[in-house]
Every structure is written in structure tokens, then in C-alpha cells.
Amino acid sequence: MNDSHDSSTDDSSIDDSSTDDHAGDGPVPGMNRRRVVGTLFFIIFLDLLGFGILIPVIPLYAKFFGANEFTGSLLIAVYSLFQFVGAPILGRFSDEYGRRPVLLLSLSGSVIAWTLFGIAGELGGVLAGVNGLVVLFLARALAGAMGGNIATANAYMADITPPEDRARGLGILGAAFGLGFVFGPAVAGIVSSPSVLSFFEATLPSFVPVNEFTMPSFTAAVLTALNLGLAFVVLPEPRRHAERAAAMTESRLRRLYEAITSPDIGSLVLAFFLASFAFSAFESQFIFLTSDRLGYGTAENAVLLTYIGVVIAIVQGGLIGPLTDRFGEYRLALGGAAIQVVTLALVPFSLSWSFVPALGPIESGAVALAAVSTPLAFGNALTNVSLNTLVSLNASDDTQGGAFGLTQSASSLARTFGPAVAGLLYVAIAYWSPFVVAGLLFVPILVVLGLVAREQVDPAVG
């Protein structure tokens, strides 16, 4: 389905070259496409920064309430599970009611969720002695459901970019996503440090709980609240979507169903699911691997994961556009998948490559791991953005939100089960097994992409 390519005039509703694009049509008169893209980037960055802040907090917070490691893992997984449920709903609501209202709604829900996360202990005591862990699960479920707003943001970007620039636009959002994960844990480390906690204890009212778990939660809530205010004031509704929504008929749901159940979209969503499953398996076992084989702790792992995140952000934010212009989305998706087949399988074995020299205090195993992780991150960035772009190009203009909601749901479902399966392989078979299996999962991705007609998935080919 190539309905989204029918006209280039609709895609220029917010144009870089215009100094006064449809003044008065949105909440910010004269806001050109570049400013909207920049605003959307900042909003998604702040959204994911709030999420990233809690990454190093969640497991220990669960144990604080008496949970074991398995229950703590469930607390991590419940976010993705409810994101799986919420993403298509928010995506379709954004097709029906607009991108801006859904983004504002999801940010409001996130503020509530992260606030509940911070007061879980106190709220549990108020609610007839309910364990605070129950509140944590409820808060994570709400946050996951609201976390489906990434699909709406992708649809928003698709609304304001022509097909030939869509990979570049989605890559910019991917960079915002990656940077949130890069800087979020660093912010958590700062606000939970002893000196900063002492400052909070001295300045905040006595009824505010201050500890290493609550302050990152409240910081995430405050950042998300500021993000909500920013989006409310400066983010307009895309003009193209507003015009199409006004002209929508009762057949919209039928067109949406046809879009997301078409062979092209279905094949791409399957590829997206497998890619997310494989990479989440790698992420979940990475720290176990470096801890067991290199003796690394939190600080060393943070450096390695930050490096991987920076590489992904650079590719998605700066390189994906020129690469797409040169090779096209289809070839980049295939190339990224092929790279990950090899590099994921090499990750566990790279630690014993004695032929790789050490770099000062950095031992050879860590140098080799970083060397393998560089093309791995590069391939992951190519695959994610290219698959997202292909989904967008094969969905009609008025079903972008629903299509992106479907891909995000597939990703969320994969990130719910991927870590569990990987952990089982790690314990039951060998430390290298989840990484090899993750690499092999990209083989069917290559097959799936190869079976989809290139004329249907890449408008540049034909």
C-alpha cells in the first residue's frame, strides 16, 4: 500500500522554507517544520529521559519492598506488557482525535505514574497496609500504557515530513529516544548521590520522602511535568492530519484494518518483533556477561552501555538520512540485520580474544567487546529506523498512528519475553547461548525482508 506517496503537496504543510507556515493554524503561528521537528525531538528526549532515570532504580526499589530478583524482573517487564496494550490504542486515538491531544494525555499519565512511584511506600501505608510493591506495579503499568506515545510521536513526524525525508525524520526521533537512555541513568546517579540527597533533606518539606529511590522518581515526574507544559504551549497539531481527520468518513476503521493486516505491513511488523526480541535479549544479559567474565560492576557497565547508546544516537540522528538517500530504506534494513547476525553471536566470544591489545588500564577483553559492540550498535540503528520508515511508507496517511502503534506493540511484546527467554538460556545452557540465539534470530528477518517485494516496500526501487 502506497497511499502515503500519492501527493507531495500534503507533506509540505510545515515547510522548512516558509517563515510563516499557515500562521494561525496551530498554537504557534509561523512555526516552520524545522522548529516543529526540533520541538518534537526535545519533547521525546525529555520523555525518555524521565523513563531512563528509573532504569538503575527499579530492581533495587523492588528489593527494598522485599521482592526477590524474579519479582523485580516482573516489575521491569510489566512496563513493556502494558505498553504493548496501550500503544495501538493511543495510536488509533491519535488518528481519530489528533496527535497533540494524545501526546498531552500520555504525558499527563506519565506524571501521575512517576509520582506514584515516588510515594509508593507512603501510599501503601495509607491504603490499609498494602505493600508498596503493589503500588510500584500499578505505577509501572500506568507508565507503560502511557509510554505508547512513541507511536504517536512517530505518526506526528510522518505527518510533517514527505516520504523521501521520512527516514531522516524518524531517525531524529530515534536519536532522542537513544539520548534519553544515555543520560537518564546519569541523572539518576546524580540525584541519588549522598550529597544531593542531603541537600534535598535540608530543603524539601518533611512530608516528602527522600531516599535513593524516591528522588529519581520525583525527578522523572518533574521533568515530565515540564515536558507537558512545553508540549501544551508550543506543539501544534499537524495541519495535514487535521485536514485529513476533518474529511474522514466511516470507512476509516476499515482502511486502518486493511493497512495493518496487509502482507507488506504484517511482514515488516514480524521483522520488527524479531529484531526487538533479539536486541532485548542482548541488553538483558549484557551486564551478567561482563560481570561474570570481566568482573565489571555498575560503573564499568554504565560506561559500556553509554558508549553503545551514543553510537546508536549518532547513527539515528545524523547518519541515517544520508545513508537512506544513498542506499534506500530496504537495503539499510537488510544491511543492519546482516551486521547483527554476526556481531551478536561474536559478543560473548570477543572477551577471550587475546590478539586484541589492551589500551592502558582497559583490558583486552573490554577493548574487543567495545570493538564488536560498535558495528552491533550501528546495525541496530539501521534496522530500527529503516523498518519504522518502511512501515510508515506502506501505511496510508490517515492510518500512520495505528500502524506505528502496531509496530510499537510488537516491540513491547518482544521486550516483555525476550529477557526472560535469554535469562533461561544463560542459566540452563551457557553464558554464550542467548547472544548466539539473538544473532540467529536476524536470519529469519533477512528471509522476511527478502520475501517482501521491493517495489512495495521501497518507493525508490522500480
PDB file of C-alpha atoms in Angstrom, residues 140-340:
ATOM      1  CA  ARG A 140       4.684   0.866  36.175  1.00  0.00           C
ATOM      2  CA  ALA A 141       1.551  -0.425  34.445  1.00  0.00           C
ATOM      3  CA  LEU A 142       0.205   3.121  34.050  1.00  0.00           C
ATOM      4  CA  ALA A 143       3.583   4.369  32.834  1.00  0.00           C
ATOM      5  CA  GLY A 144       3.739   1.553  30.288  1.00  0.00           C
ATOM      6  CA  ALA A 145       0.269   2.298  28.954  1.00  0.00           C
ATOM      7  CA  MET A 146       1.192   5.972  28.606  1.00  0.00           C
ATOM      8  CA  GLY A 147       4.577   5.021  27.121  1.00  0.00           C
ATOM      9  CA  GLY A 148       2.778   4.109  23.916  1.00  0.00           C
ATOM     10  CA  ASN A 149       3.067   7.777  22.959  1.00  0.00           C
ATOM     11  CA  ILE A 150       6.203   6.981  20.947  1.00  0.00           C
ATOM     12  CA  ALA A 151       3.891   5.588  18.265  1.00  0.00           C
ATOM     13  CA  THR A 152       2.017   8.891  18.214  1.00  0.00           C
ATOM     14  CA  ALA A 153       5.265  10.837  18.005  1.00  0.00           C
ATOM     15  CA  ASN A 154       6.357   8.701  15.037  1.00  0.00           C
ATOM     16  CA  ALA A 155       2.999   9.338  13.349  1.00  0.00           C
ATOM     17  CA  TYR A 156       3.397  13.068  14.058  1.00  0.00           C
ATOM     18  CA  MET A 157       6.788  13.029  12.369  1.00  0.00           C
ATOM     19  CA  ALA A 158       5.327  11.156   9.409  1.00  0.00           C
ATOM     20  CA  ASP A 159       2.647  13.848   9.128  1.00  0.00           C
ATOM     21  CA  ILE A 160       5.148  16.679   8.784  1.00  0.00           C
ATOM     22  CA  THR A 161       7.746  15.021   6.541  1.00  0.00           C
ATOM     23  CA  PRO A 162       7.486  13.985   2.882  1.00  0.00           C
ATOM     24  CA  PRO A 163       8.184  10.305   2.090  1.00  0.00           C
ATOM     25  CA  GLU A 164      11.689  10.993   0.796  1.00  0.00           C
ATOM     26  CA  ASP A 165      12.668  12.659   4.115  1.00  0.00           C
ATOM     27  CA  ARG A 166      10.828  10.302   6.444  1.00  0.00           C
ATOM     28  CA  ALA A 167      13.817   8.133   7.362  1.00  0.00           C
ATOM     29  CA  ARG A 168      15.731  11.260   8.378  1.00  0.00           C
ATOM     30  CA  GLY A 169      12.821  12.498  10.488  1.00  0.00           C
ATOM     31  CA  LEU A 170      12.257   9.156  12.215  1.00  0.00           C
ATOM     32  CA  GLY A 171      15.999   8.894  12.756  1.00  0.00           C
ATOM     33  CA  ILE A 172      15.903  12.193  14.631  1.00  0.00           C
ATOM     34  CA  LEU A 173      13.238  10.779  16.962  1.00  0.00           C
ATOM     35  CA  GLY A 174      15.321   7.627  17.327  1.00  0.00           C
ATOM     36  CA  ALA A 175      18.248   9.776  18.421  1.00  0.00           C
ATOM     37  CA  ALA A 176      16.058  11.482  21.020  1.00  0.00           C
ATOM     38  CA  PHE A 177      14.985   8.052  22.218  1.00  0.00           C
ATOM     39  CA  GLY A 178      18.597   6.880  22.486  1.00  0.00           C
ATOM     40  CA  LEU A 179      19.840  10.015  24.207  1.00  0.00           C
ATOM     41  CA  GLY A 180      17.142   9.666  26.848  1.00  0.00           C
ATOM     42  CA  PHE A 181      18.502   6.236  27.688  1.00  0.00           C
ATOM     43  CA  VAL A 182      22.069   7.538  27.661  1.00  0.00           C
ATOM     44  CA  PHE A 183      21.554  10.468  30.027  1.00  0.00           C
ATOM     45  CA  GLY A 184      18.706   9.129  32.165  1.00  0.00           C
ATOM     46  CA  PRO A 185      20.795   6.768  34.312  1.00  0.00           C
ATOM     47  CA  ALA A 186      23.411   9.514  34.749  1.00  0.00           C
ATOM     48  CA  VAL A 187      20.749  11.868  36.118  1.00  0.00           C
ATOM     49  CA  ALA A 188      19.568   9.119  38.471  1.00  0.00           C
ATOM     50  CA  GLY A 189      23.104   8.703  39.755  1.00  0.00           C
ATOM     51  CA  ILE A 190      23.349  12.430  40.479  1.00  0.00           C
ATOM     52  CA  VAL A 191      20.030  12.881  42.298  1.00  0.00           C
ATOM     53  CA  SER A 192      20.552   9.726  44.372  1.00  0.00           C
ATOM     54  CA  SER A 193      24.091  10.609  45.451  1.00  0.00           C
ATOM     55  CA  PRO A 194      24.611  11.227  49.184  1.00  0.00           C
ATOM     56  CA  SER A 195      25.418  14.929  48.819  1.00  0.00           C
ATOM     57  CA  VAL A 196      22.359  15.662  46.696  1.00  0.00           C
ATOM     58  CA  LEU A 197      20.120  13.608  48.997  1.00  0.00           C
ATOM     59  CA  SER A 198      21.415  15.638  51.919  1.00  0.00           C
ATOM     60  CA  PHE A 199      20.532  18.817  50.044  1.00  0.00           C
ATOM     61  CA  PHE A 200      17.001  17.546  49.379  1.00  0.00           C
ATOM     62  CA  GLU A 201      16.546  16.584  53.029  1.00  0.00           C
ATOM     63  CA  ALA A 202      17.548  20.065  54.106  1.00  0.00           C
ATOM     64  CA  THR A 203      15.368  21.942  51.614  1.00  0.00           C
ATOM     65  CA  LEU A 204      12.243  19.880  50.937  1.00  0.00           C
ATOM     66  CA  PRO A 205       9.251  19.731  53.317  1.00  0.00           C
ATOM     67  CA  SER A 206       9.373  16.933  55.873  1.00  0.00           C
ATOM     68  CA  PHE A 207       6.418  15.094  54.328  1.00  0.00           C
ATOM     69  CA  VAL A 208       8.399  14.447  51.134  1.00  0.00           C
ATOM     70  CA  PRO A 209      10.143  11.049  51.351  1.00  0.00           C
ATOM     71  CA  VAL A 210      13.820  11.446  50.484  1.00  0.00           C
ATOM     72  CA  ASN A 211      15.953   8.440  49.632  1.00  0.00           C
ATOM     73  CA  GLU A 212      17.894   6.946  46.755  1.00  0.00           C
ATOM     74  CA  PHE A 213      14.716   5.549  45.184  1.00  0.00           C
ATOM     75  CA  THR A 214      12.192   8.323  45.634  1.00  0.00           C
ATOM     76  CA  MET A 215      14.245  11.267  44.384  1.00  0.00           C
ATOM     77  CA  PRO A 216      14.900   9.770  40.934  1.00  0.00           C
ATOM     78  CA  SER A 217      11.160   9.045  40.749  1.00  0.00           C
ATOM     79  CA  PHE A 218      10.232  12.614  41.652  1.00  0.00           C
ATOM     80  CA  THR A 219      12.851  13.957  39.266  1.00  0.00           C
ATOM     81  CA  ALA A 220      11.284  11.945  36.458  1.00  0.00           C
ATOM     82  CA  ALA A 221       7.850  13.300  37.423  1.00  0.00           C
ATOM     83  CA  VAL A 222       9.072  16.918  37.469  1.00  0.00           C
ATOM     84  CA  LEU A 223      10.822  16.583  34.103  1.00  0.00           C
ATOM     85  CA  THR A 224       7.714  15.027  32.584  1.00  0.00           C
ATOM     86  CA  ALA A 225       5.524  17.811  34.033  1.00  0.00           C
ATOM     87  CA  LEU A 226       7.810  20.424  32.472  1.00  0.00           C
ATOM     88  CA  ASN A 227       7.631  18.453  29.239  1.00  0.00           C
ATOM     89  CA  LEU A 228       3.831  18.501  29.419  1.00  0.00           C
ATOM     90  CA  GLY A 229       3.843  22.272  29.814  1.00  0.00           C
ATOM     91  CA  LEU A 230       6.219  22.676  26.878  1.00  0.00           C
ATOM     92  CA  ALA A 231       4.104  20.468  24.621  1.00  0.00           C
ATOM     93  CA  PHE A 232       0.912  22.278  25.624  1.00  0.00           C
ATOM     94  CA  VAL A 233       2.360  25.695  24.822  1.00  0.00           C
ATOM     95  CA  VAL A 234       4.425  25.166  21.680  1.00  0.00           C
ATOM     96  CA  LEU A 235       3.429  21.920  19.924  1.00  0.00           C
ATOM     97  CA  PRO A 236       0.828  22.403  17.159  1.00  0.00           C
ATOM     98  CA  GLU A 237      -1.443  19.797  15.643  1.00  0.00           C
ATOM     99  CA  PRO A 238      -0.019  18.786  12.237  1.00  0.00           C
ATOM    100  CA  ARG A 239      -2.015  20.648   9.598  1.00  0.00           C
ATOM    101  CA  ARG A 240      -2.114  17.699   7.224  1.00  0.00           C
ATOM    102  CA  HIS A 241      -3.548  15.362   9.819  1.00  0.00           C
ATOM    103  CA  ALA A 242      -6.100  17.946  10.928  1.00  0.00           C
ATOM    104  CA  GLU A 243      -7.321  18.364   7.344  1.00  0.00           C
ATOM    105  CA  ARG A 244      -7.490  14.630   6.709  1.00  0.00           C
ATOM    106  CA  ALA A 245      -9.196  13.963  10.030  1.00  0.00           C
ATOM    107  CA  ALA A 246     -11.884  16.519   9.199  1.00  0.00           C
ATOM    108  CA  ALA A 247     -12.547  14.760   5.884  1.00  0.00           C
ATOM    109  CA  MET A 248     -12.539  11.248   7.349  1.00  0.00           C
ATOM    110  CA  THR A 249     -15.530   9.006   6.701  1.00  0.00           C
ATOM    111  CA  GLU A 250     -16.878   5.917   8.385  1.00  0.00           C
ATOM    112  CA  SER A 251     -14.547   3.805   6.240  1.00  0.00           C
ATOM    113  CA  ARG A 252     -11.520   4.997   8.220  1.00  0.00           C
ATOM    114  CA  LEU A 253     -11.551   1.938  10.506  1.00  0.00           C
ATOM    115  CA  ARG A 254     -11.809  -0.346   7.508  1.00  0.00           C
ATOM    116  CA  ARG A 255      -8.836   1.386   5.861  1.00  0.00           C
ATOM    117  CA  LEU A 256      -6.868   1.099   9.106  1.00  0.00           C
ATOM    118  CA  TYR A 257      -7.619  -2.605   9.356  1.00  0.00           C
ATOM    119  CA  GLU A 258      -6.579  -3.156   5.765  1.00  0.00           C
ATOM    120  CA  ALA A 259      -3.356  -1.200   6.305  1.00  0.00           C
ATOM    121  CA  ILE A 260      -2.142  -3.109   9.340  1.00  0.00           C
ATOM    122  CA  THR A 261      -3.226  -6.544   8.061  1.00  0.00           C
ATOM    123  CA  SER A 262      -1.757  -6.178   4.589  1.00  0.00           C
ATOM    124  CA  PRO A 263       1.027  -8.661   3.692  1.00  0.00           C
ATOM    125  CA  ASP A 264       3.600  -5.871   3.500  1.00  0.00           C
ATOM    126  CA  ILE A 265       2.819  -4.346   6.898  1.00  0.00           C
ATOM    127  CA  GLY A 266       2.415  -7.763   8.512  1.00  0.00           C
ATOM    128  CA  SER A 267       5.815  -8.926   7.263  1.00  0.00           C
ATOM    129  CA  LEU A 268       7.505  -5.748   8.452  1.00  0.00           C
ATOM    130  CA  VAL A 269       5.891  -5.984  11.888  1.00  0.00           C
ATOM    131  CA  LEU A 270       7.115  -9.587  12.193  1.00  0.00           C
ATOM    132  CA  ALA A 271      10.637  -8.427  11.337  1.00  0.00           C
ATOM    133  CA  PHE A 272      10.309  -5.625  13.891  1.00  0.00           C
ATOM    134  CA  PHE A 273       9.206  -8.120  16.559  1.00  0.00           C
ATOM    135  CA  LEU A 274      12.134 -10.450  15.937  1.00  0.00           C
ATOM    136  CA  ALA A 275      14.633  -7.563  15.915  1.00  0.00           C
ATOM    137  CA  SER A 276      13.291  -6.226  19.214  1.00  0.00           C
ATOM    138  CA  PHE A 277      13.246  -9.691  20.779  1.00  0.00           C
ATOM    139  CA  ALA A 278      16.857 -10.335  19.777  1.00  0.00           C
ATOM    140  CA  PHE A 279      18.242  -6.989  20.907  1.00  0.00           C
ATOM    141  CA  SER A 280      16.342  -7.043  24.216  1.00  0.00           C
ATOM    142  CA  ALA A 281      17.855 -10.488  24.849  1.00  0.00           C
ATOM    143  CA  PHE A 282      21.312  -8.979  24.279  1.00  0.00           C
ATOM    144  CA  GLU A 283      20.628  -5.962  26.528  1.00  0.00           C
ATOM    145  CA  SER A 284      19.236  -8.023  29.391  1.00  0.00           C
ATOM    146  CA  GLN A 285      22.204 -10.392  29.547  1.00  0.00           C
ATOM    147  CA  PHE A 286      24.977  -7.907  28.772  1.00  0.00           C
ATOM    148  CA  ILE A 287      25.588  -6.944  32.398  1.00  0.00           C
ATOM    149  CA  PHE A 288      25.563 -10.577  33.513  1.00  0.00           C
ATOM    150  CA  LEU A 289      28.162 -11.354  30.852  1.00  0.00           C
ATOM    151  CA  THR A 290      30.559  -8.533  31.753  1.00  0.00           C
ATOM    152  CA  SER A 291      30.110  -9.184  35.458  1.00  0.00           C
ATOM    153  CA  ASP A 292      30.818 -12.909  35.190  1.00  0.00           C
ATOM    154  CA  ARG A 293      33.595 -12.750  32.607  1.00  0.00           C
ATOM    155  CA  LEU A 294      35.254  -9.385  33.335  1.00  0.00           C
ATOM    156  CA  GLY A 295      34.245  -8.756  36.945  1.00  0.00           C
ATOM    157  CA  TYR A 296      32.635  -5.454  35.985  1.00  0.00           C
ATOM    158  CA  GLY A 297      30.296  -3.601  38.311  1.00  0.00           C
ATOM    159  CA  THR A 298      27.740  -0.871  37.766  1.00  0.00           C
ATOM    160  CA  ALA A 299      30.179   1.905  36.867  1.00  0.00           C
ATOM    161  CA  GLU A 300      32.067  -0.054  34.224  1.00  0.00           C
ATOM    162  CA  ASN A 301      28.868  -1.370  32.671  1.00  0.00           C
ATOM    163  CA  ALA A 302      27.411   2.123  32.620  1.00  0.00           C
ATOM    164  CA  VAL A 303      30.363   3.295  30.526  1.00  0.00           C
ATOM    165  CA  LEU A 304      29.956   0.444  28.029  1.00  0.00           C
ATOM    166  CA  LEU A 305      26.186   0.846  27.734  1.00  0.00           C
ATOM    167  CA  THR A 306      26.537   4.607  27.391  1.00  0.00           C
ATOM    168  CA  TYR A 307      29.029   4.107  24.576  1.00  0.00           C
ATOM    169  CA  ILE A 308      26.615   1.786  22.746  1.00  0.00           C
ATOM    170  CA  GLY A 309      23.792   4.287  23.261  1.00  0.00           C
ATOM    171  CA  VAL A 310      25.897   7.158  21.899  1.00  0.00           C
ATOM    172  CA  VAL A 311      26.764   5.186  18.741  1.00  0.00           C
ATOM    173  CA  ILE A 312      23.089   4.391  18.153  1.00  0.00           C
ATOM    174  CA  ALA A 313      22.106   8.027  18.731  1.00  0.00           C
ATOM    175  CA  ILE A 314      24.762   9.309  16.305  1.00  0.00           C
ATOM    176  CA  VAL A 315      23.650   6.929  13.566  1.00  0.00           C
ATOM    177  CA  GLN A 316      19.946   7.615  14.054  1.00  0.00           C
ATOM    178  CA  GLY A 317      20.330  11.353  14.438  1.00  0.00           C
ATOM    179  CA  GLY A 318      22.998  12.173  11.870  1.00  0.00           C
ATOM    180  CA  LEU A 319      23.932   9.336   9.521  1.00  0.00           C
ATOM    181  CA  ILE A 320      20.627   7.677   8.702  1.00  0.00           C
ATOM    182  CA  GLY A 321      19.457  10.464   6.398  1.00  0.00           C
ATOM    183  CA  PRO A 322      22.478  10.479   4.038  1.00  0.00           C
ATOM    184  CA  LEU A 323      22.663   6.667   4.121  1.00  0.00           C
ATOM    185  CA  THR A 324      18.995   6.403   3.184  1.00  0.00           C
ATOM    186  CA  ASP A 325      19.477   8.851   0.326  1.00  0.00           C
ATOM    187  CA  ARG A 326      22.334   6.706  -0.942  1.00  0.00           C
ATOM    188  CA  PHE A 327      21.040   3.160  -0.381  1.00  0.00           C
ATOM    189  CA  GLY A 328      17.309   3.328   0.426  1.00  0.00           C
ATOM    190  CA  GLU A 329      15.395   2.009   3.434  1.00  0.00           C
ATOM    191  CA  TYR A 330      15.146  -1.569   2.154  1.00  0.00           C
ATOM    192  CA  ARG A 331      18.884  -2.062   1.715  1.00  0.00           C
ATOM    193  CA  LEU A 332      19.656  -0.441   5.064  1.00  0.00           C
ATOM    194  CA  ALA A 333      17.215  -2.757   6.858  1.00  0.00           C
ATOM    195  CA  LEU A 334      18.847  -5.781   5.225  1.00  0.00           C
ATOM    196  CA  GLY A 335      22.357  -4.499   5.920  1.00  0.00           C
ATOM    197  CA  GLY A 336      21.595  -3.759   9.567  1.00  0.00           C
ATOM    198  CA  ALA A 337      20.110  -7.222  10.066  1.00  0.00           C
ATOM    199  CA  ALA A 338      23.111  -8.903   8.411  1.00  0.00           C
ATOM    200  CA  ILE A 339      25.534  -6.991  10.635  1.00  0.00           C
ATOM    201  CA  GLN A 340      23.684  -8.093  13.773  1.00  0.00           C
TER     202      GLN A 340
END
